[in-house]
CSV table of C-alpha atoms in Angstrom, one decimal:
chain,number,residue,atom,x,y,z
A,1321,UNK,CA,-94.2,17.5,13.5
A,1322,UNK,CA,-93.8,13.7,14.8
A,1323,UNK,CA,-96.5,12.5,18.2
A,1324,UNK,CA,-94.8,9.2,19.3
A,1325,UNK,CA,-96.8,7.8,21.5
A,1326,UNK,CA,-96.3,5.7,24.1
A,1327,UNK,CA,-96.9,2.2,24.6
A,1328,UNK,CA,-96.4,0.5,27.6
A,1329,UNK,CA,-96.2,-3.6,27.9
A,1330,UNK,CA,-97.2,-5.2,31.5
A,1331,UNK,CA,-95.8,-8.5,31.7
A,1332,UNK,CA,-97.4,-10.7,33.7
A,1333,UNK,CA,-96.1,-14.5,35.3
A,1334,UNK,CA,-98.9,-17.4,36.0
A,1335,UNK,CA,-98.5,-16.8,39.9
A,1336,UNK,CA,-100.5,-13.3,39.7
A,1337,UNK,CA,-103.5,-12.4,41.1
A,1338,UNK,CA,-105.4,-12.0,37.5
A,1339,UNK,CA,-107.6,-9.6,38.3
A,1340,UNK,CA,-105.0,-7.0,39.6
A,1341,UNK,CA,-103.8,-8.2,35.9
A,1342,UNK,CA,-107.7,-7.4,34.5
A,1343,UNK,CA,-107.2,-3.7,36.3
A,1344,UNK,CA,-104.0,-2.2,35.1
A,1345,UNK,CA,-104.6,-3.5,31.7
A,1346,UNK,CA,-108.3,-1.2,31.6
A,1347,UNK,CA,-105.8,1.4,33.2
A,1348,UNK,CA,-103.3,1.8,30.9
A,1349,UNK,CA,-106.5,1.2,28.3
A,1350,UNK,CA,-107.8,4.1,29.5
A,1351,UNK,CA,-104.6,6.4,29.6
A,1352,UNK,CA,-103.5,5.3,26.0
A,1353,UNK,CA,-107.2,6.6,25.0
A,1354,UNK,CA,-106.7,9.8,26.7
A,1355,UNK,CA,-103.4,10.3,25.5
A,1356,UNK,CA,-105.0,9.6,21.6
A,1357,UNK,CA,-107.2,12.2,22.4
A,1358,UNK,CA,-105.8,15.1,24.2
A,1359,UNK,CA,-103.3,14.2,21.3
A,1360,UNK,CA,-106.5,14.9,18.3
A,1361,UNK,CA,-107.8,17.7,20.0
A,1362,UNK,CA,-104.8,19.3,20.4
A,1363,UNK,CA,-104.3,19.0,16.6
A,1364,UNK,CA,-107.8,20.1,16.0
A,1365,UNK,CA,-107.3,22.8,17.6
A,1366,UNK,CA,-103.9,24.4,16.3
A,1367,UNK,CA,-103.7,27.0,13.6
A,1368,UNK,CA,-101.7,25.5,11.2
A,1369,UNK,CA,-100.1,27.3,8.4
A,1370,UNK,CA,-98.2,26.3,5.5
A,1371,UNK,CA,-94.7,27.0,3.7
A,1372,UNK,CA,-92.9,25.9,0.8
A,1373,UNK,CA,-89.4,26.4,2.0
A,1374,UNK,CA,-87.6,24.8,-1.0
A,1375,UNK,CA,-88.9,27.2,-3.3
A,1376,UNK,CA,-88.7,30.1,-1.6
A,1377,UNK,CA,-85.0,29.4,-1.6
A,1378,UNK,CA,-85.2,28.8,-5.5
A,1379,UNK,CA,-86.8,32.0,-6.2
A,1380,UNK,CA,-85.7,34.6,-3.6
A,1381,UNK,CA,-83.9,37.0,-5.2
A,1382,UNK,CA,-80.8,36.6,-3.0
A,1383,UNK,CA,-80.2,33.7,-3.8
A,1384,UNK,CA,-80.2,34.0,-7.6
A,1385,UNK,CA,-77.3,37.0,-7.1
A,1386,UNK,CA,-75.6,35.3,-5.2
A,1387,UNK,CA,-75.2,31.9,-7.5
A,1388,UNK,CA,-74.5,34.6,-10.1
A,1389,UNK,CA,-71.7,36.0,-7.6
A,1390,UNK,CA,-70.4,32.7,-7.0
A,1391,UNK,CA,-70.7,31.6,-10.8
A,1392,UNK,CA,-68.2,35.0,-11.5
A,1393,UNK,CA,-65.9,33.8,-8.4
A,1394,UNK,CA,-66.2,30.2,-10.5
A,1395,UNK,CA,-64.8,31.8,-13.8
A,1396,UNK,CA,-62.7,33.6,-12.6
A,1397,UNK,CA,-60.3,30.9,-10.9
A,1398,UNK,CA,-60.8,28.5,-14.1
A,1399,UNK,CA,-59.1,31.5,-16.0
A,1400,UNK,CA,-56.5,32.0,-13.7
A,1401,UNK,CA,-56.0,28.3,-13.9
A,1402,UNK,CA,-55.9,28.0,-17.4
A,1403,UNK,CA,-53.8,31.8,-17.5
A,1404,UNK,CA,-50.9,29.3,-15.4
A,1405,UNK,CA,-52.0,26.4,-18.0
A,1406,UNK,CA,-50.3,27.9,-20.5
A,1407,UNK,CA,-47.1,28.6,-19.5
A,1408,UNK,CA,-46.6,26.3,-18.2
A,1409,UNK,CA,-46.8,24.0,-21.0
A,1410,UNK,CA,-45.5,26.9,-23.5
A,1411,UNK,CA,-42.6,26.1,-20.8
A,1412,UNK,CA,-42.5,22.7,-22.2
A,1413,UNK,CA,-42.6,23.1,-25.4
A,1414,UNK,CA,-39.4,24.7,-24.8
A,1415,UNK,CA,-37.7,22.3,-22.7
A,1416,UNK,CA,-38.6,19.8,-25.8
A,1417,UNK,CA,-37.1,21.4,-27.9
A,1418,UNK,CA,-33.8,22.8,-25.8
A,1419,UNK,CA,-33.4,19.1,-25.1
A,1420,UNK,CA,-30.6,18.5,-27.3
A,1421,UNK,CA,-28.6,21.7,-26.7
A,1422,UNK,CA,-28.8,21.0,-23.0
A,1423,UNK,CA,-26.5,18.5,-20.9
A,1424,UNK,CA,-28.1,15.6,-19.6
A,1425,UNK,CA,-27.9,17.2,-16.2
A,1426,UNK,CA,-29.4,20.5,-16.7
A,1427,UNK,CA,-32.1,19.1,-18.9
A,1428,UNK,CA,-33.1,17.1,-16.2
A,1429,UNK,CA,-33.1,19.6,-13.9
A,1430,UNK,CA,-35.3,21.8,-15.9
A,1431,UNK,CA,-37.0,19.3,-16.1
A,1432,UNK,CA,-37.6,18.0,-12.1
A,1433,UNK,CA,-38.9,21.9,-11.5
A,1434,UNK,CA,-40.9,21.7,-14.5
A,1435,UNK,CA,-42.7,19.3,-12.8
A,1436,UNK,CA,-42.2,20.3,-9.4
A,1437,UNK,CA,-44.6,23.9,-10.8
A,1438,UNK,CA,-47.1,21.5,-12.7
A,1439,UNK,CA,-48.0,19.3,-9.5
A,1440,UNK,CA,-48.1,23.0,-7.4
A,1441,UNK,CA,-50.7,24.4,-10.5
A,1442,UNK,CA,-53.0,20.9,-9.6
A,1443,UNK,CA,-52.4,21.7,-5.6
A,1444,UNK,CA,-53.2,25.1,-6.0
A,1445,UNK,CA,-56.2,24.6,-8.3
A,1446,UNK,CA,-57.5,21.6,-5.8
A,1447,UNK,CA,-57.5,24.5,-2.8
A,1448,UNK,CA,-59.0,27.0,-4.1
A,1449,UNK,CA,-62.2,25.5,-6.3
A,1450,UNK,CA,-62.6,23.2,-2.7
A,1451,UNK,CA,-62.1,26.9,-0.6
A,1452,UNK,CA,-64.9,28.9,-3.4
A,1453,UNK,CA,-67.3,25.4,-2.7
A,1454,UNK,CA,-67.0,25.7,0.8
A,1455,UNK,CA,-67.6,29.9,0.9
A,1456,UNK,CA,-71.1,28.9,-1.2
A,1457,UNK,CA,-71.9,26.0,1.1
A,1458,UNK,CA,-71.6,28.2,4.1
A,1459,UNK,CA,-73.8,31.8,2.7
A,1460,UNK,CA,-75.9,28.6,1.7
A,1461,UNK,CA,-76.4,27.2,5.2
A,1462,UNK,CA,-76.5,31.4,6.8
A,1463,UNK,CA,-79.6,31.6,3.8
A,1464,UNK,CA,-81.9,28.6,5.4
A,1465,UNK,CA,-80.9,29.7,8.9
A,1466,UNK,CA,-82.5,33.1,8.6
A,1467,UNK,CA,-84.8,32.1,6.7
A,1468,UNK,CA,-86.2,29.6,9.4
A,1469,UNK,CA,-86.0,32.7,11.1
A,1470,UNK,CA,-88.5,34.6,9.4
A,1471,UNK,CA,-91.2,31.5,8.8
A,1472,UNK,CA,-90.8,31.1,12.5
A,1473,UNK,CA,-91.3,34.9,13.6
A,1474,UNK,CA,-94.4,35.4,10.8
A,1475,UNK,CA,-95.9,32.3,13.0
A,1476,UNK,CA,-95.4,33.6,16.4
A,1477,UNK,CA,-97.4,37.0,14.7
A,1478,UNK,CA,-100.1,35.9,13.5
A,1479,UNK,CA,-100.3,33.1,17.0
A,1480,UNK,CA,-99.7,29.3,14.3
A,1481,UNK,CA,-99.1,26.7,16.2
A,1482,UNK,CA,-98.0,24.4,14.0
A,1483,UNK,CA,-96.1,25.2,10.7
A,1484,UNK,CA,-95.5,22.1,8.0
A,1485,UNK,CA,-93.5,22.6,5.0
A,1486,UNK,CA,-95.7,22.8,1.3
A,1487,UNK,CA,-94.1,19.6,0.0
A,1488,UNK,CA,-95.4,16.9,3.0
A,1489,UNK,CA,-99.3,18.5,2.5
A,1490,UNK,CA,-100.9,16.7,0.2
A,1491,UNK,CA,-104.0,19.3,0.0
A,1492,UNK,CA,-104.5,23.0,0.2
A,1493,UNK,CA,-108.2,24.0,0.5
A,1494,UNK,CA,-107.6,27.2,2.4
A,1495,UNK,CA,-105.1,29.1,0.7
A,1496,UNK,CA,-104.8,31.8,3.8
A,1497,UNK,CA,-103.1,28.7,5.6
A,1498,UNK,CA,-100.0,29.5,2.9
A,1499,UNK,CA,-97.0,31.1,4.0
A,1500,UNK,CA,-94.7,31.6,1.9
A,1501,UNK,CA,-95.2,34.9,-0.2
A,1502,UNK,CA,-94.9,36.9,3.3
A,1503,UNK,CA,-92.0,34.4,3.5
A,1504,UNK,CA,-90.0,35.2,0.1
A,1505,UNK,CA,-90.2,38.9,0.4
A,1506,UNK,CA,-89.1,39.1,4.5
A,1507,UNK,CA,-86.5,37.1,3.3
A,1508,UNK,CA,-84.9,38.9,0.8
A,1509,UNK,CA,-85.7,42.3,2.2
A,1510,UNK,CA,-83.3,40.9,5.7
A,1511,UNK,CA,-80.8,38.3,2.9
A,1512,UNK,CA,-80.2,41.5,0.0
A,1513,UNK,CA,-77.6,43.4,1.4
A,1514,UNK,CA,-75.4,39.6,1.7
A,1515,UNK,CA,-72.5,38.5,0.2
A,1516,UNK,CA,-70.7,35.5,-1.0
A,1517,UNK,CA,-67.0,35.5,2.0
A,1518,UNK,CA,-65.0,33.7,0.3
A,1519,UNK,CA,-63.1,31.1,2.6
A,1520,UNK,CA,-58.2,30.9,3.0
A,1521,UNK,CA,-57.2,28.6,5.0
A,1522,UNK,CA,-60.2,27.7,7.3
A,1523,UNK,CA,-61.4,31.6,7.7
A,1524,UNK,CA,-63.2,34.1,5.9
A,1525,UNK,CA,-62.2,36.4,4.2
A,1526,UNK,CA,-64.0,38.9,2.2
A,1527,UNK,CA,-64.4,40.1,-1.1
């Protein structure tokens, strides 16, 4: 949470009454001091919580499960691409072996057809990998949103006014302020049934 203090600059021309300028300046200083004190009192009286957001996502059993699921999808895709590449390499070898037996026109027709198949495979590989990556990004965003909601609910239940990220805290003397373990448990409970939704042409498809 960032606190911004308004800085009001007063400019006076030489013809202004100096007493009025002095009075306004005193009022401005008094206002700023009161504003500063009120913010200090707010922070001092606030109930604060600390949470390790990144570590929750890292240690979460849901994230580990989805990470393994992603790797399975990736391996399956790579295996499919490799199989298609082997087929095309064999076609290329066969065409090279038949070159002397074919007319120039026949050879060029087969060669162009093979080039088209290679191009289509390259496009297929690019699009599939892009969609798989996007699918994982979407589930990651959903998980971050859910975790933020879990932390908000915990803070409201405990009447906590302010939650700060642990990475921004220099020292913690009271570990009762740390909400990480509780948030991790509730986050895993809430996300245990989530699965990666593969994207197809901009639309989600449940696999």
